[in-house]
Each structure stands twice: as structure tokens, then as C-alpha cells.
CSV table of C-alpha atoms in Angstrom, one decimal:
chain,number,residue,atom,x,y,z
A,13,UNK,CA,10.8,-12.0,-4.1
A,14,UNK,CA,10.7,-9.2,-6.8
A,15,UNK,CA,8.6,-11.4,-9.3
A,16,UNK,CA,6.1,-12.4,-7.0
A,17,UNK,CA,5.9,-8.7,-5.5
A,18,UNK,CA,5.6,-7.4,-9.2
A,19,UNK,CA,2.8,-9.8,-10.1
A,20,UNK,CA,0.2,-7.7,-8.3
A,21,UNK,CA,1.0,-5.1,-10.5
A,22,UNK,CA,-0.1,-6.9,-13.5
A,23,UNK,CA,-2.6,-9.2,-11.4
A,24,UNK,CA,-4.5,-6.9,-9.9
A,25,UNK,CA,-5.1,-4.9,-13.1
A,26,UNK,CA,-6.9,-8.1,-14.7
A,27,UNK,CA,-8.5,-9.4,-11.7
A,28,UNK,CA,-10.1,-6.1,-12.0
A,29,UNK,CA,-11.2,-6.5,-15.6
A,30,UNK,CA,-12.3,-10.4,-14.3
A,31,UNK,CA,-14.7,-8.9,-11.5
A,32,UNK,CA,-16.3,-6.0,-13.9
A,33,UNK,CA,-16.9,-8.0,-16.5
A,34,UNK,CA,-19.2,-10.4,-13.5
A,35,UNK,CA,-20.5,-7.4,-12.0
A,36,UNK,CA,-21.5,-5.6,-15.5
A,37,UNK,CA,-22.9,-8.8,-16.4
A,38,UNK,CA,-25.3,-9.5,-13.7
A,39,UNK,CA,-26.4,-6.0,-12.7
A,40,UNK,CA,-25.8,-2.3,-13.6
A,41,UNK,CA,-22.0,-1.1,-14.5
A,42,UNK,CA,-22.1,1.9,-12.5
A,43,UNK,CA,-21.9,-0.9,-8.9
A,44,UNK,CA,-18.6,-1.4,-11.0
A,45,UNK,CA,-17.2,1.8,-9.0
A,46,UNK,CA,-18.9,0.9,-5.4
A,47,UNK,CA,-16.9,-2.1,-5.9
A,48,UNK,CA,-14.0,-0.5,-6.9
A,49,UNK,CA,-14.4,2.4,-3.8
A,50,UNK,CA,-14.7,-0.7,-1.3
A,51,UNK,CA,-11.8,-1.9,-2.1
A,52,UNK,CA,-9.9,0.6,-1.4
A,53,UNK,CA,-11.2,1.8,1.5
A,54,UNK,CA,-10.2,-2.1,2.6
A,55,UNK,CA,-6.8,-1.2,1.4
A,56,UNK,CA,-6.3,1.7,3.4
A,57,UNK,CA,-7.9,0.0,6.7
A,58,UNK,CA,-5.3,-2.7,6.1
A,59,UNK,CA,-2.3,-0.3,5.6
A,60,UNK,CA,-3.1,1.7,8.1
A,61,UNK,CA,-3.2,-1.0,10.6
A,62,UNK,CA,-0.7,-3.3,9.2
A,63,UNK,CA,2.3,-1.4,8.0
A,64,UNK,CA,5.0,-1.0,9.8
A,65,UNK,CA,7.2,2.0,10.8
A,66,UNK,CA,10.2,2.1,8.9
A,67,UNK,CA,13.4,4.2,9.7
A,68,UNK,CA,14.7,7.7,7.9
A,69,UNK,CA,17.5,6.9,5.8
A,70,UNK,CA,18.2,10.8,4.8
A,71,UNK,CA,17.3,12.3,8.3
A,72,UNK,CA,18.4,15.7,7.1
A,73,UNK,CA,16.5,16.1,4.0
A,74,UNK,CA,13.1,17.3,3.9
A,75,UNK,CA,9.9,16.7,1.1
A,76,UNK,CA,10.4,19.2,-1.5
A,77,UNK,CA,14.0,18.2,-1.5
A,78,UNK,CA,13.1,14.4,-2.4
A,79,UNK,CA,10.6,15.9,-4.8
A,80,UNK,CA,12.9,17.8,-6.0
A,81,UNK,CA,15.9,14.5,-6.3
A,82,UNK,CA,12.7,12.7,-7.7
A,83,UNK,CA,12.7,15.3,-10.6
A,84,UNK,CA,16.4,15.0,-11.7
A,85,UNK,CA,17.2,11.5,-11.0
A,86,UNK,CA,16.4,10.8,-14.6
A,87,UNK,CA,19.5,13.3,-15.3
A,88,UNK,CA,21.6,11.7,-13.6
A,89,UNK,CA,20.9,8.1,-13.5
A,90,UNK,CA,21.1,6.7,-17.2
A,91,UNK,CA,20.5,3.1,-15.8
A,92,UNK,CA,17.2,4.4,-14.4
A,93,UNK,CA,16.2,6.3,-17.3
A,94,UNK,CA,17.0,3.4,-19.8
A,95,UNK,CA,14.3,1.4,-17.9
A,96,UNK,CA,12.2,3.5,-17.3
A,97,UNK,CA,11.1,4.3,-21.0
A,98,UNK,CA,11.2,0.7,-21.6
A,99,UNK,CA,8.7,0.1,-18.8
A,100,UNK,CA,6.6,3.4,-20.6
A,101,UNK,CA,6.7,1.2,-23.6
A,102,UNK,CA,5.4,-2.1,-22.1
A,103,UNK,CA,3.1,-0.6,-20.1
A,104,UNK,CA,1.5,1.5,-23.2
A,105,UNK,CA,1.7,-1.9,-25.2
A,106,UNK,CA,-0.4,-3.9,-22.1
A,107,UNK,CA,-2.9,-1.3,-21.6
A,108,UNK,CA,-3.8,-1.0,-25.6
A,109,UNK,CA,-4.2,-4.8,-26.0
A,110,UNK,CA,-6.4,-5.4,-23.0
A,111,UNK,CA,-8.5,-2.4,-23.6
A,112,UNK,CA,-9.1,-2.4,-27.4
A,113,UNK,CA,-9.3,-6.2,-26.7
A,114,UNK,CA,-12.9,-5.5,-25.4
A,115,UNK,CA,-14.3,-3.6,-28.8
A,116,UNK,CA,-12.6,-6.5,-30.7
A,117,UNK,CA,-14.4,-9.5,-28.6
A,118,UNK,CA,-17.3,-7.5,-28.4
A,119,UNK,CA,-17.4,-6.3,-31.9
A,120,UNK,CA,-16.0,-8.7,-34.3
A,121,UNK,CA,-16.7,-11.9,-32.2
A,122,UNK,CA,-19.7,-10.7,-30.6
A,123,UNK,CA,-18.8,-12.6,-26.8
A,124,UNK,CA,-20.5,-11.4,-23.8
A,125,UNK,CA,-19.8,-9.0,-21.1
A,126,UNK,CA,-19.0,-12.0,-18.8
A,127,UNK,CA,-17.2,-13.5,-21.5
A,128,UNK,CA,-14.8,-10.8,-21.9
A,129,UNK,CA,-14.7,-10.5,-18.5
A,130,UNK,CA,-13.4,-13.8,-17.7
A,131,UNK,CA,-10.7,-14.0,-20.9
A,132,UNK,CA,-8.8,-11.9,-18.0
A,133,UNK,CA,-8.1,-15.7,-16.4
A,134,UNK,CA,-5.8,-16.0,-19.6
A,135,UNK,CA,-3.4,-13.2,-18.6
A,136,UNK,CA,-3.8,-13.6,-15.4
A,137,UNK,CA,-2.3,-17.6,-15.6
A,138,UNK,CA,1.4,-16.5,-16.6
A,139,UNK,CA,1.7,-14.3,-13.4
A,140,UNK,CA,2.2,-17.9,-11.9
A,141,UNK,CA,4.8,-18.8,-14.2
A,142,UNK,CA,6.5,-15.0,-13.0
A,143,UNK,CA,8.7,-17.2,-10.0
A,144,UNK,CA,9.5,-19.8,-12.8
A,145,UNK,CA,11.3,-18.1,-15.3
A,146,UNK,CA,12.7,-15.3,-13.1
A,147,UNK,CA,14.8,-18.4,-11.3
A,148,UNK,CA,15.4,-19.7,-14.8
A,149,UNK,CA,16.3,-16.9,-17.2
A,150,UNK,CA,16.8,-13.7,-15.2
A,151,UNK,CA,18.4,-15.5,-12.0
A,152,UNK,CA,20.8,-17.1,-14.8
A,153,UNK,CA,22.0,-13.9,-16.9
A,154,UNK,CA,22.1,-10.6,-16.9
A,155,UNK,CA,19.1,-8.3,-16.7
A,156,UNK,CA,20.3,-6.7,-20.1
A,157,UNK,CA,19.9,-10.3,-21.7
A,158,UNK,CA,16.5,-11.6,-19.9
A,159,UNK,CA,15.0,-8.0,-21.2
A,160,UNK,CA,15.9,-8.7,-24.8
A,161,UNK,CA,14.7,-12.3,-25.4
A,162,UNK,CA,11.6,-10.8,-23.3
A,163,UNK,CA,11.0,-8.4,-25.7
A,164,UNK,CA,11.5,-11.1,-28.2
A,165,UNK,CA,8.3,-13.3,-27.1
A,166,UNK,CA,6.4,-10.5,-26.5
A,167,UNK,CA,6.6,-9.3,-30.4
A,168,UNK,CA,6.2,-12.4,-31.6
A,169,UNK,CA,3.4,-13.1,-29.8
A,170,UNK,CA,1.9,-9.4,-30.8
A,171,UNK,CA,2.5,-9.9,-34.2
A,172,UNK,CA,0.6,-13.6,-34.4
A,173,UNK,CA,-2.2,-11.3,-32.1
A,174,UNK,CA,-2.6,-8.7,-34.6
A,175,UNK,CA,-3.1,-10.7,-37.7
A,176,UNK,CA,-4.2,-13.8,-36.5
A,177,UNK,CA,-6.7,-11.8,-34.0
A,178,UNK,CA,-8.7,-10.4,-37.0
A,179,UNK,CA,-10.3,-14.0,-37.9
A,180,UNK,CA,-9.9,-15.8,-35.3
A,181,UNK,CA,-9.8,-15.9,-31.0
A,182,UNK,CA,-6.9,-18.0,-30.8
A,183,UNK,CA,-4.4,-15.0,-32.2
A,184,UNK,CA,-6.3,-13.3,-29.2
A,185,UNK,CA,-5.6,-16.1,-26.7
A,186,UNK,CA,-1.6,-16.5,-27.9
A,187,UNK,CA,-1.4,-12.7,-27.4
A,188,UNK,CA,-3.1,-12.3,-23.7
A,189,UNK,CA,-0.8,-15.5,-22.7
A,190,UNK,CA,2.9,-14.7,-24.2
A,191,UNK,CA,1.9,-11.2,-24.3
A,192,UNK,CA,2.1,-11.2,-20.7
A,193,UNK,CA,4.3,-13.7,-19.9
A,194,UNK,CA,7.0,-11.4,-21.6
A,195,UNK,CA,5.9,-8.2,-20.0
A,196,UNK,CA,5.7,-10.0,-16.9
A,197,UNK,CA,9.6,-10.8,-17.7
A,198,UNK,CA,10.4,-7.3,-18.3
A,199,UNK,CA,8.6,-5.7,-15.6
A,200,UNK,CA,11.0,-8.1,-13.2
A,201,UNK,CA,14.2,-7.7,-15.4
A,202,UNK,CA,13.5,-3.9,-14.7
A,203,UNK,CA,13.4,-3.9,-11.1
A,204,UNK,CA,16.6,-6.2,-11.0
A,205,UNK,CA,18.4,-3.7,-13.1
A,206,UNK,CA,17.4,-0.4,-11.1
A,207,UNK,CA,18.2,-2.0,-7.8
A,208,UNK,CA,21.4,-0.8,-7.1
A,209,UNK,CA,20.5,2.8,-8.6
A,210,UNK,CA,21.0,4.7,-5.3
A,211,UNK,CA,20.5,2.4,-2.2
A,212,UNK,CA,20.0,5.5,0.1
A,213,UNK,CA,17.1,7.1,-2.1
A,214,UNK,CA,15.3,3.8,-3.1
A,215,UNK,CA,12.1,5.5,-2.6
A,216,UNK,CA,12.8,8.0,-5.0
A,217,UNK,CA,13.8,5.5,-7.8
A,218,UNK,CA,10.7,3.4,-7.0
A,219,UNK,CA,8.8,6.9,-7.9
A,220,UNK,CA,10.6,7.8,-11.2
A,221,UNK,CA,9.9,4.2,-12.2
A,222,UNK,CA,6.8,4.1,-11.5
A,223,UNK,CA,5.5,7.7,-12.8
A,224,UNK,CA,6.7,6.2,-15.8
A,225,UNK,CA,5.1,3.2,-15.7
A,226,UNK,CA,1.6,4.9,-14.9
A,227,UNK,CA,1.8,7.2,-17.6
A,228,UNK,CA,2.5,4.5,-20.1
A,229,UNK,CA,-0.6,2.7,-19.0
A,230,UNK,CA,-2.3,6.1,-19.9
A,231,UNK,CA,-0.8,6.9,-23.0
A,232,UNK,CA,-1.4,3.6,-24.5
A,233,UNK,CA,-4.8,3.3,-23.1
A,234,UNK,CA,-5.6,6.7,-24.6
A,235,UNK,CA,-3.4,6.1,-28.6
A,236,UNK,CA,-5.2,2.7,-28.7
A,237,UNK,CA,-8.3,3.6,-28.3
A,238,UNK,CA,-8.3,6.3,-31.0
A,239,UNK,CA,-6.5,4.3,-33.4
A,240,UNK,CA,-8.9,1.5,-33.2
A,241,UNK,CA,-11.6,4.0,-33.7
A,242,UNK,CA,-10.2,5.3,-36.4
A,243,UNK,CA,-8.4,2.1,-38.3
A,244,UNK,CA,-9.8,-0.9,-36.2
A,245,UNK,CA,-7.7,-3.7,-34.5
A,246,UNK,CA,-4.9,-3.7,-37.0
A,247,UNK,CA,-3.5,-0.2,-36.3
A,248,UNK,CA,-3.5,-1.0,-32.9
A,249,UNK,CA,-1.7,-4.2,-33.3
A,250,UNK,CA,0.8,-2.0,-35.8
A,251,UNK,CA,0.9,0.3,-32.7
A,252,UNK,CA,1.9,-1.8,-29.8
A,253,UNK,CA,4.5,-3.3,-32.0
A,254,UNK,CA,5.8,0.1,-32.5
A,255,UNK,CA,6.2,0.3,-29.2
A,256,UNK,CA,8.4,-3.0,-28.7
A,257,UNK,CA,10.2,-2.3,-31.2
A,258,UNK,CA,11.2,0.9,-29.5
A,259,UNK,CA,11.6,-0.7,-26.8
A,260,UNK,CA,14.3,-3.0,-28.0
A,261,UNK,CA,16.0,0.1,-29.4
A,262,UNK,CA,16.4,1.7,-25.9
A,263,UNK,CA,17.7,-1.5,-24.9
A,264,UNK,CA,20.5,-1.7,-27.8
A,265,UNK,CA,21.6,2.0,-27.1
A,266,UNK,CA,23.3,1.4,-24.0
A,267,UNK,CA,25.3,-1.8,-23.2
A,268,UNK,CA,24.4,-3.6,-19.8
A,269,UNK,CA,28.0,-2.7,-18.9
A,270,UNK,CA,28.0,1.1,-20.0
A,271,UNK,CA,27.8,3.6,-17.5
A,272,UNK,CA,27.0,6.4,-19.8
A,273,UNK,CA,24.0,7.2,-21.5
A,274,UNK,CA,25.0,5.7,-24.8
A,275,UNK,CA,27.6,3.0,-26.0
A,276,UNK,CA,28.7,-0.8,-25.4
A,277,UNK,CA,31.6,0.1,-23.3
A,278,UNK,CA,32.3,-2.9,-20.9
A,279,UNK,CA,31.6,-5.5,-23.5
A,280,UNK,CA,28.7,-7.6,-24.8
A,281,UNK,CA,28.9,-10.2,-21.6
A,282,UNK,CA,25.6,-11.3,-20.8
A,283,UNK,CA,26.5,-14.8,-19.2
A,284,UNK,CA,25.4,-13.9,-15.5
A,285,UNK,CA,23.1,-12.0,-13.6
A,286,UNK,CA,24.1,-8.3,-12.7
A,287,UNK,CA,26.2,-7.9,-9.6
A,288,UNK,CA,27.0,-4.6,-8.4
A,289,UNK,CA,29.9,-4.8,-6.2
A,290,UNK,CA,29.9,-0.5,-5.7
A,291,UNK,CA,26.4,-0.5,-4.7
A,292,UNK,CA,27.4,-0.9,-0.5
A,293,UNK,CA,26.9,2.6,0.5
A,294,UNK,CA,30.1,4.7,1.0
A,295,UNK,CA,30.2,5.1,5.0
A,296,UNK,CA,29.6,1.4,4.8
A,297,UNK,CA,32.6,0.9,2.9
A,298,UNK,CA,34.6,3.1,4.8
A,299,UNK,CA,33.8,0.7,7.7
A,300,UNK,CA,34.6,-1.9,6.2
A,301,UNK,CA,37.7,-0.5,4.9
A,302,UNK,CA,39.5,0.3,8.3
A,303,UNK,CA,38.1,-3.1,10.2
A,304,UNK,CA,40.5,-4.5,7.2
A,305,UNK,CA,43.0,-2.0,8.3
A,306,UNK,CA,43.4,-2.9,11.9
A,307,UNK,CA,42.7,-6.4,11.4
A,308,UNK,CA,46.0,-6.4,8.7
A,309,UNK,CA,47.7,-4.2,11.8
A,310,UNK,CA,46.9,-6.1,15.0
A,311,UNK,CA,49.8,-6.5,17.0
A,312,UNK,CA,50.2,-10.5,17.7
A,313,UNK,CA,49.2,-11.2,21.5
A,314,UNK,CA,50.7,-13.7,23.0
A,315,UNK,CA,48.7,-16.3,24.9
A,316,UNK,CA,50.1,-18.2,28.5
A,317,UNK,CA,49.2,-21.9,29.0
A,318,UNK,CA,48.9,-23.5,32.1
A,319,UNK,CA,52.5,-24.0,32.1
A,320,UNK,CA,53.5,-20.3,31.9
A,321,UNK,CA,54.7,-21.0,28.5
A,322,UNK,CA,53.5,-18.6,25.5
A,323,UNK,CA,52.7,-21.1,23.1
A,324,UNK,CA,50.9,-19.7,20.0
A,325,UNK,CA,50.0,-16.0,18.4
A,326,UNK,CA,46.9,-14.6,17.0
């Protein structure tokens, strides 16, 4: 459910590179933002009618108090913060490709508008695989483990982008494909791993993760830009490998085990998916805790048959 709830993350942001390339293409750029403004007025008529009501977990609390839990859960939660940065780092890496990837098709290979426009369908095919490999590789081991052979693919595949991608569309085409077939990986590794964060204050994880993952779409839409300005596609390329191989680095400097910020304590097990036995909320627990109790103490009752005679216990 988390990969295919993820996807539209990634989906929607090259369906809408898909649709302006068409639009630009076949009239002026600026009905690129009508389009964009009617879809979300669409959106909002469908949220407003469809969603649904959902109850207060933290009656008590009020909103500059979550703001204000939304501000130091980073602090205090090194699980969150770990993945966080490494969604900042993906995200910075996908929004560099796919928009310096326009100046290079455009520049160097001289395509189209429409043309660029619809070499979104090539990202936009491994979000289908997103169900696949979520069941076979992060279903299988732990999160720790799917996000380092995902960070794998995806510099391997960056690496044949950036060289390969000078001379020739296919480096482009390996790039967009297992570029985002990794990140795709990552993104859902991520949420797996923050899951069990703070089950009372999901909301306010779901905001640290993604304030992070917005403003790596920024930053790397803004540093890739300049730097292929300044030094064309293969600074870029040099970049967003930069980036993922920071991104492995966070990964390495805390354990999937550890529970501080930094270390390998727990071991180096990466054999099954993460299961967080703690994460039942404590008044849930303590439920649980003293049904055990009287269910150990419960007095035997005897039970009468037909005969008068008590025959068995429970």
C-alpha cells in the first residue's frame, strides 16, 4: 500500500512534465498554468467532498504545539532524521536530472518541445514496477538493506547518464528508467523505516519528512540549473552523484539496529524486514499487559453437567 501511495509522488511530477510539454507544443506555454490552476481547483473540490473525518489522537494539544513537536522531532528522532536527509538527497538528485534534462535534449540533441515532453513516459514506466520490487526486495529485508542496493542502481545508472548522456540519448534513457526505479525504491524504503517513529504524532513525522523532501526538490532544481549553466551536463551529472554518494554515507553512519544517532550497535543483520515490536502505544500495552494478568489469575470455575456432577475447569 505504501508503494503504490508513494508513486503519485513521483508520477504526478512527470505526468506534469508529459502534459506541458503537449500543451507548450501545440499552443502558448503560459495555458501551461490555467492547466495547472484547474487542476487544483479539481483537487480541492474532490477533497473537500470526499475526505473523510478522522479522529483527534492528541485531544489536548493544540497547533502551535504540533508546530512546535514538528520543529524538534528531528532532535529527538535519529531514525527520522537519518531519512529524512537521504530523501533531501534523492529528491535534489531527481529534480536536477529531469530539469537540466530539458537544456540537454533541447540543446545538444535538438528534440522538440513535445518530444521532451513525452520522454516523461520513460520515468513514469518504473512507478509500475514500484508494487513489484517493494514485495520482492523491501517486503524481504530490512529497510536499511533495500535503501543501500537502491542507492546502488541509482549511481550506476547516474554515472552511465552522465557520460554516456553527452553523445548519445540512450545514457539519457538508462538514467530516467533506473534512475527512478531506484528512487522509487528509496522513497518506499523511507516510509517503511519512519513508520513506527511515533504512532501517536504520525502527522507530524509525515511533515518533517516531507519538508525535507520539498526542499530537496528545490535545492537541486536550483544547484543544477546553475551548474549546467555554468559547466554543462557533466557537472550536473558530477553533482547528483555527489549527492548519492552522500546519501549512502548517511546510510552507513547509523546501523539499521542503532538507536543512537551514530554507530552499528545491534549488529549488521539485514536478513528481514524491520519489525518494531515497541511501536504499540504505551496505554495500549498497559492493556494488554493486565488482560495477561487476570487471564494468568482467573480463579478456575467449575462447570455442572446435567448430572450435577462438576466435570471440567476453565
Amino acid at each position: 500500500m505504501i508503494s503504490i501511495v508513494m508513486s503519485g509522488l513521483v508520477f504526478g511530477v512527470l505526468v506534469a512534465r508529459l502534459l506541458s510539454g503537449i500543451v507548450t507544443q501545440y499552443t502558448s506555454w503560459r495555458n501551461v498554468y490555467w492547466v495547472s490552476f484547474g487542476l487544483q481547483a479539481l483537487v480541492w473540490i474532490c477533497l473537500f467532498f470526499s475526505m473523510p473525518d478522522y479522529p483527534i489522537l492528541s485531544p489536548g494539544t493544540s497547533y502551535p504545539r504540533i508546530l512546535l513537536k514538528i520543529a524538534t522531532l528531528p532532535f529527538r528522532k535519529p531514525d527520522l532524521t537519518q531519512n529524512a536527509l537521504i530523501a533531501f538527497l534523492t529528491q535534489g538528485m531527481f529534480t536536477s536530472f529531469w530539469t537540466t534534462l530539458t537544456f540537454q535534449l533541447a540543446d545538444v540533441f535538438h528534440w522538440s518541445t513535445l518530444s521532451i515532453g513525452l520522454f516523461a513516459l520513460i520515468g513514469i514506466s518504473p512507478v509500475f514496477l514500484n508494487p513489484v520490487v517493494s514485495r520482492l526486495l523491501i517486503g524481504q529485508i530490512h529497510p536499511h538493506g533495500s535503501l543501500i542496493i537502491a542507492h546502488l542502481v541509482t549511481l550506476l545508472a547516474i554515472c552511465i547518464g552522465t557520460f554516456v548522456g553527452t553523445f548519445s540519448v540512450a545514457g539519457l534513457v538508462i538514467w530516467a528508467f533506473l534512475g527512478d526505479l531506484g528512487m522509487n525504491t528509496i522513497i518506499v524504503a523511507n516510509r517503511v523505516a519512519i513508520a513506527h517513529v511515533d504512532p501517536k504524532a504520525q502527522n507530524a513525522v509525515n511533515s518533517v519528512y516531507m519538508v525535507h523532501t520539498f526542499c530537496g526538490q528545490l535545492f537541486g532544481t536550483a544547484v543544477g540549473n546553475a551548474l549546467y549553466a555554468n559547466g554543462g551536463w557533466t557537472h550536473t551529472g558530477a553533482f547528483n552523484i555527489a549527492q548519492m554518494i552522500a546519501g549512502l554515507i548517511v546510510i552507513f553512519l547509523r546501523g539499521p539496529h542503532e538507536k543512537g544517532w551514530i554507530g552499528w550497535r545491534g549488529g549488521w543483520d539485514l536478513s528481514g524486514p524491520k519489525v518494531e515490536k515497541n511501536a504499540q502505544p504505551s496505554a495500549a500495552r498497559a492493556d494488554d499487559e493486565a488482560i495477561n494478568e487476570d487471564t494468568a489469575t482467573e480463579v478456575p470455575t467449575e462447570l455442572l453437567t446435567e448430572d450435577g456432577c462438576a466435570k471440567e475447569k476453565i
